[in-house]
Amino acid sequence: MQKTNELKSRINILAYYQIVGGAVGIIFLVWMIATTFPIQGLNILLYLFMAVFFGFSIYSGWLLVEKRIEIGLTLSKINQILQIFGVAFGGFAYEYVAGIALMPGIDLEDGANITFNFSLSKFELYFNSSKDFARVEFNLVAIYLVYFISKLQASIAIRKRLDV
């Protein structure tokens, strides 16, 4: 019984982390839209894309709250996998965080510099940008959460086999 309560507690922590991370991202997005009037061209599409990513985080957490554990954990794992890497090269850049990020990386803009960044929910996506940069970052929090979710899924699978 204690193991079951511990498992439920861990799932709830993950659920609310996903929901809060996505909600903070949506709040930042609304603030960004409010401060960049008028919105032009492809920015509308980019903002919609950002809202989908943050909404996906909220939805993943909500499934866990609603006790739809298997699909909730699967979508939560996908959401975290999307957050593992931040890359920028030439005119392209991608970085997605819904929650907290601790990101060691390598910045190759002025030589090879080791970096370590902390970030809250954010989404960066550039195509054919005039920015000239090259960097790779790894989100340690997302890496841990993928591991954590995998362990939760394994625990649930074992419990199912024992109950049958």
PDB file of C-alpha atoms in Angstrom:
ATOM      1  CA  MET A   1       0.000   0.000   0.000  1.00  0.00           C
ATOM      2  CA  GLN A   2       2.819   2.402   0.855  1.00  0.00           C
ATOM      3  CA  LYS A   3       4.450   1.739  -2.545  1.00  0.00           C
ATOM      4  CA  THR A   4       1.134   2.487  -4.273  1.00  0.00           C
ATOM      5  CA  ASN A   5       0.794   5.818  -2.446  1.00  0.00           C
ATOM      6  CA  GLU A   6       4.419   6.671  -3.256  1.00  0.00           C
ATOM      7  CA  LEU A   7       3.808   5.892  -6.940  1.00  0.00           C
ATOM      8  CA  LYS A   8       0.649   8.039  -6.981  1.00  0.00           C
ATOM      9  CA  SER A   9       2.530  10.868  -5.276  1.00  0.00           C
ATOM     10  CA  ARG A  10       5.324  10.770  -7.868  1.00  0.00           C
ATOM     11  CA  ILE A  11       2.828  10.752 -10.715  1.00  0.00           C
ATOM     12  CA  ASN A  12       1.017  13.760  -9.185  1.00  0.00           C
ATOM     13  CA  ILE A  13       4.287  15.677  -8.829  1.00  0.00           C
ATOM     14  CA  LEU A  14       5.069  15.003 -12.494  1.00  0.00           C
ATOM     15  CA  ALA A  15       1.522  15.972 -13.497  1.00  0.00           C
ATOM     16  CA  TYR A  16       1.637  19.342 -11.767  1.00  0.00           C
ATOM     17  CA  TYR A  17       5.179  20.016 -13.004  1.00  0.00           C
ATOM     18  CA  GLN A  18       3.948  19.481 -16.580  1.00  0.00           C
ATOM     19  CA  ILE A  19       0.874  21.665 -16.043  1.00  0.00           C
ATOM     20  CA  VAL A  20       2.733  24.505 -14.311  1.00  0.00           C
ATOM     21  CA  GLY A  21       5.585  24.415 -16.852  1.00  0.00           C
ATOM     22  CA  GLY A  22       3.135  24.691 -19.748  1.00  0.00           C
ATOM     23  CA  ALA A  23       1.093  27.388 -17.995  1.00  0.00           C
ATOM     24  CA  VAL A  24       4.206  29.489 -17.324  1.00  0.00           C
ATOM     25  CA  GLY A  25       5.104  29.108 -21.005  1.00  0.00           C
ATOM     26  CA  ILE A  26       1.624  30.296 -22.029  1.00  0.00           C
ATOM     27  CA  ILE A  27       1.906  33.275 -19.657  1.00  0.00           C
ATOM     28  CA  PHE A  28       5.301  34.198 -21.152  1.00  0.00           C
ATOM     29  CA  LEU A  29       3.810  33.795 -24.637  1.00  0.00           C
ATOM     30  CA  VAL A  30       0.880  36.101 -23.840  1.00  0.00           C
ATOM     31  CA  TRP A  31       3.310  38.651 -22.392  1.00  0.00           C
ATOM     32  CA  MET A  32       5.476  38.407 -25.521  1.00  0.00           C
ATOM     33  CA  ILE A  33       2.473  38.903 -27.812  1.00  0.00           C
ATOM     34  CA  ALA A  34       1.246  41.849 -25.716  1.00  0.00           C
ATOM     35  CA  THR A  35       4.630  43.588 -25.960  1.00  0.00           C
ATOM     36  CA  THR A  36       5.243  43.040 -29.684  1.00  0.00           C
ATOM     37  CA  PHE A  37       2.249  44.682 -31.341  1.00  0.00           C
ATOM     38  CA  PRO A  38       1.655  44.746 -34.237  1.00  0.00           C
ATOM     39  CA  ILE A  39       2.101  41.040 -34.890  1.00  0.00           C
ATOM     40  CA  GLN A  40       3.249  40.462 -38.435  1.00  0.00           C
ATOM     41  CA  GLY A  41       3.399  37.633 -40.949  1.00  0.00           C
ATOM     42  CA  LEU A  42       4.924  34.387 -39.803  1.00  0.00           C
ATOM     43  CA  ASN A  43       5.050  35.515 -36.172  1.00  0.00           C
ATOM     44  CA  ILE A  44       1.379  34.551 -35.860  1.00  0.00           C
ATOM     45  CA  LEU A  45       2.223  31.024 -36.999  1.00  0.00           C
ATOM     46  CA  LEU A  46       5.210  30.871 -34.651  1.00  0.00           C
ATOM     47  CA  TYR A  47       3.112  32.007 -31.676  1.00  0.00           C
ATOM     48  CA  LEU A  48       0.493  29.387 -32.506  1.00  0.00           C
ATOM     49  CA  PHE A  49       3.234  26.748 -32.742  1.00  0.00           C
ATOM     50  CA  MET A  50       4.554  27.822 -29.334  1.00  0.00           C
ATOM     51  CA  ALA A  51       1.066  27.617 -27.824  1.00  0.00           C
ATOM     52  CA  VAL A  52       0.692  24.066 -29.167  1.00  0.00           C
ATOM     53  CA  PHE A  53       3.942  22.960 -27.497  1.00  0.00           C
ATOM     54  CA  PHE A  54       3.043  24.532 -24.145  1.00  0.00           C
ATOM     55  CA  GLY A  55      -0.515  23.224 -24.468  1.00  0.00           C
ATOM     56  CA  PHE A  56       0.908  19.743 -25.068  1.00  0.00           C
ATOM     57  CA  SER A  57       2.736  19.985 -21.745  1.00  0.00           C
ATOM     58  CA  ILE A  58      -0.458  21.040 -19.959  1.00  0.00           C
ATOM     59  CA  TYR A  59      -2.451  18.266 -21.653  1.00  0.00           C
ATOM     60  CA  SER A  60       0.133  15.625 -20.702  1.00  0.00           C
ATOM     61  CA  GLY A  61      -0.060  16.680 -17.071  1.00  0.00           C
ATOM     62  CA  TRP A  62      -3.837  16.884 -17.134  1.00  0.00           C
ATOM     63  CA  LEU A  63      -4.079  13.282 -18.361  1.00  0.00           C
ATOM     64  CA  LEU A  64      -2.089  12.224 -15.298  1.00  0.00           C
ATOM     65  CA  VAL A  65      -4.360  14.230 -12.987  1.00  0.00           C
ATOM     66  CA  GLU A  66      -7.367  12.558 -14.624  1.00  0.00           C
ATOM     67  CA  LYS A  67      -5.832   9.121 -13.855  1.00  0.00           C
ATOM     68  CA  ARG A  68      -5.199   8.305 -17.525  1.00  0.00           C
ATOM     69  CA  ILE A  69      -1.765   7.208 -16.431  1.00  0.00           C
ATOM     70  CA  GLU A  70      -0.424   5.169 -19.357  1.00  0.00           C
ATOM     71  CA  ILE A  71      -1.138   7.725 -22.082  1.00  0.00           C
ATOM     72  CA  GLY A  72      -0.250  10.573 -19.708  1.00  0.00           C
ATOM     73  CA  LEU A  73       3.182   9.087 -18.986  1.00  0.00           C
ATOM     74  CA  THR A  74       3.804   8.365 -22.667  1.00  0.00           C
ATOM     75  CA  LEU A  75       2.937  11.928 -23.695  1.00  0.00           C
ATOM     76  CA  SER A  76       4.920  13.323 -20.756  1.00  0.00           C
ATOM     77  CA  LYS A  77       7.954  11.351 -21.912  1.00  0.00           C
ATOM     78  CA  ILE A  78       7.559  12.679 -25.470  1.00  0.00           C
ATOM     79  CA  ASN A  79       7.226  16.203 -24.070  1.00  0.00           C
ATOM     80  CA  GLN A  80      10.451  15.812 -22.082  1.00  0.00           C
ATOM     81  CA  ILE A  81      12.328  14.273 -25.027  1.00  0.00           C
ATOM     82  CA  LEU A  82      11.455  17.387 -27.055  1.00  0.00           C
ATOM     83  CA  GLN A  83      13.175  19.430 -24.323  1.00  0.00           C
ATOM     84  CA  ILE A  84      16.469  17.521 -24.094  1.00  0.00           C
ATOM     85  CA  PHE A  85      18.408  19.339 -26.814  1.00  0.00           C
ATOM     86  CA  GLY A  86      18.821  22.983 -27.616  1.00  0.00           C
ATOM     87  CA  VAL A  87      20.674  23.533 -30.885  1.00  0.00           C
ATOM     88  CA  ALA A  88      21.668  26.501 -32.975  1.00  0.00           C
ATOM     89  CA  PHE A  89      23.691  26.453 -36.140  1.00  0.00           C
ATOM     90  CA  GLY A  90      23.879  29.055 -38.858  1.00  0.00           C
ATOM     91  CA  GLY A  91      20.427  30.527 -39.250  1.00  0.00           C
ATOM     92  CA  PHE A  92      18.545  27.715 -37.484  1.00  0.00           C
ATOM     93  CA  ALA A  93      17.859  27.419 -33.750  1.00  0.00           C
ATOM     94  CA  TYR A  94      15.556  25.280 -31.603  1.00  0.00           C
ATOM     95  CA  GLU A  95      15.082  25.237 -27.854  1.00  0.00           C
ATOM     96  CA  TYR A  96      11.954  24.240 -25.947  1.00  0.00           C
ATOM     97  CA  VAL A  97      11.521  24.242 -22.183  1.00  0.00           C
ATOM     98  CA  ALA A  98       8.231  23.730 -20.323  1.00  0.00           C
ATOM     99  CA  GLY A  99       9.266  23.992 -16.709  1.00  0.00           C
ATOM    100  CA  ILE A 100      12.867  24.296 -15.552  1.00  0.00           C
ATOM    101  CA  ALA A 101      16.060  23.795 -17.532  1.00  0.00           C
ATOM    102  CA  LEU A 102      19.616  23.356 -16.315  1.00  0.00           C
ATOM    103  CA  MET A 103      21.559  23.360 -19.555  1.00  0.00           C
ATOM    104  CA  PRO A 104      25.267  22.692 -19.922  1.00  0.00           C
ATOM    105  CA  GLY A 105      26.456  23.177 -23.460  1.00  0.00           C
ATOM    106  CA  ILE A 106      29.071  24.281 -25.919  1.00  0.00           C
ATOM    107  CA  ASP A 107      28.974  27.674 -27.620  1.00  0.00           C
ATOM    108  CA  LEU A 108      31.089  27.763 -30.774  1.00  0.00           C
ATOM    109  CA  GLU A 109      30.470  31.393 -31.676  1.00  0.00           C
ATOM    110  CA  ASP A 110      33.824  32.722 -30.399  1.00  0.00           C
ATOM    111  CA  GLY A 111      35.822  29.517 -30.068  1.00  0.00           C
ATOM    112  CA  ALA A 112      34.656  26.567 -28.004  1.00  0.00           C
ATOM    113  CA  ASN A 113      33.204  27.897 -24.762  1.00  0.00           C
ATOM    114  CA  ILE A 114      31.543  25.700 -22.170  1.00  0.00           C
ATOM    115  CA  THR A 115      28.253  27.217 -21.017  1.00  0.00           C
ATOM    116  CA  PHE A 116      25.754  26.499 -18.273  1.00  0.00           C
ATOM    117  CA  ASN A 117      22.350  28.137 -18.446  1.00  0.00           C
ATOM    118  CA  PHE A 118      19.292  28.136 -16.222  1.00  0.00           C
ATOM    119  CA  SER A 119      15.935  28.788 -17.806  1.00  0.00           C
ATOM    120  CA  LEU A 120      12.228  28.730 -17.134  1.00  0.00           C
ATOM    121  CA  SER A 121       9.635  27.863 -19.763  1.00  0.00           C
ATOM    122  CA  LYS A 122      10.593  29.167 -23.184  1.00  0.00           C
ATOM    123  CA  PHE A 123      10.475  28.344 -26.854  1.00  0.00           C
ATOM    124  CA  GLU A 124      12.982  29.497 -29.452  1.00  0.00           C
ATOM    125  CA  LEU A 125      12.700  28.633 -33.117  1.00  0.00           C
ATOM    126  CA  TYR A 126      14.619  30.420 -35.853  1.00  0.00           C
ATOM    127  CA  PHE A 127      14.804  29.641 -39.565  1.00  0.00           C
ATOM    128  CA  ASN A 128      17.103  31.554 -41.880  1.00  0.00           C
ATOM    129  CA  SER A 129      17.879  33.986 -39.104  1.00  0.00           C
ATOM    130  CA  SER A 130      20.538  36.611 -39.637  1.00  0.00           C
ATOM    131  CA  LYS A 131      22.010  35.555 -36.303  1.00  0.00           C
ATOM    132  CA  ASP A 132      25.328  33.795 -36.732  1.00  0.00           C
ATOM    133  CA  PHE A 133      25.720  31.337 -33.891  1.00  0.00           C
ATOM    134  CA  ALA A 134      26.534  27.731 -33.180  1.00  0.00           C
ATOM    135  CA  ARG A 135      25.690  26.068 -29.888  1.00  0.00           C
ATOM    136  CA  VAL A 136      24.503  22.788 -28.457  1.00  0.00           C
ATOM    137  CA  GLU A 137      22.905  22.452 -25.028  1.00  0.00           C
ATOM    138  CA  PHE A 138      21.490  19.545 -23.037  1.00  0.00           C
ATOM    139  CA  ASN A 139      18.659  19.983 -20.546  1.00  0.00           C
ATOM    140  CA  LEU A 140      19.633  17.962 -17.468  1.00  0.00           C
ATOM    141  CA  VAL A 141      16.156  18.299 -15.947  1.00  0.00           C
ATOM    142  CA  ALA A 142      14.505  16.856 -19.075  1.00  0.00           C
ATOM    143  CA  ILE A 143      17.052  14.015 -19.223  1.00  0.00           C
ATOM    144  CA  TYR A 144      16.314  13.151 -15.600  1.00  0.00           C
ATOM    145  CA  LEU A 145      12.550  13.338 -16.174  1.00  0.00           C
ATOM    146  CA  VAL A 146      12.755  10.950 -19.146  1.00  0.00           C
ATOM    147  CA  TYR A 147      14.582   8.516 -16.842  1.00  0.00           C
ATOM    148  CA  PHE A 148      12.067   9.165 -14.031  1.00  0.00           C
ATOM    149  CA  ILE A 149       9.084   8.570 -16.329  1.00  0.00           C
ATOM    150  CA  SER A 150      10.674   5.372 -17.667  1.00  0.00           C
ATOM    151  CA  LYS A 151      11.045   4.119 -14.089  1.00  0.00           C
ATOM    152  CA  LEU A 152       7.393   4.972 -13.365  1.00  0.00           C
ATOM    153  CA  GLN A 153       6.299   3.120 -16.496  1.00  0.00           C
ATOM    154  CA  ALA A 154       8.382   0.085 -15.499  1.00  0.00           C
ATOM    155  CA  SER A 155       6.890   0.096 -11.980  1.00  0.00           C
ATOM    156  CA  ILE A 156       3.374   0.241 -13.383  1.00  0.00           C
ATOM    157  CA  ALA A 157       4.117  -2.587 -15.841  1.00  0.00           C
ATOM    158  CA  ILE A 158       5.451  -4.778 -13.014  1.00  0.00           C
ATOM    159  CA  ARG A 159       2.374  -4.046 -10.880  1.00  0.00           C
ATOM    160  CA  LYS A 160       0.099  -4.982 -13.794  1.00  0.00           C
ATOM    161  CA  ARG A 161       1.906  -8.297 -14.289  1.00  0.00           C
ATOM    162  CA  LEU A 162       1.686  -9.102 -10.585  1.00  0.00           C
ATOM    163  CA  ASP A 163      -2.031  -8.271 -10.429  1.00  0.00           C
ATOM    164  CA  VAL A 164      -2.917 -10.519 -13.378  1.00  0.00           C
TER     165      VAL A 164
END
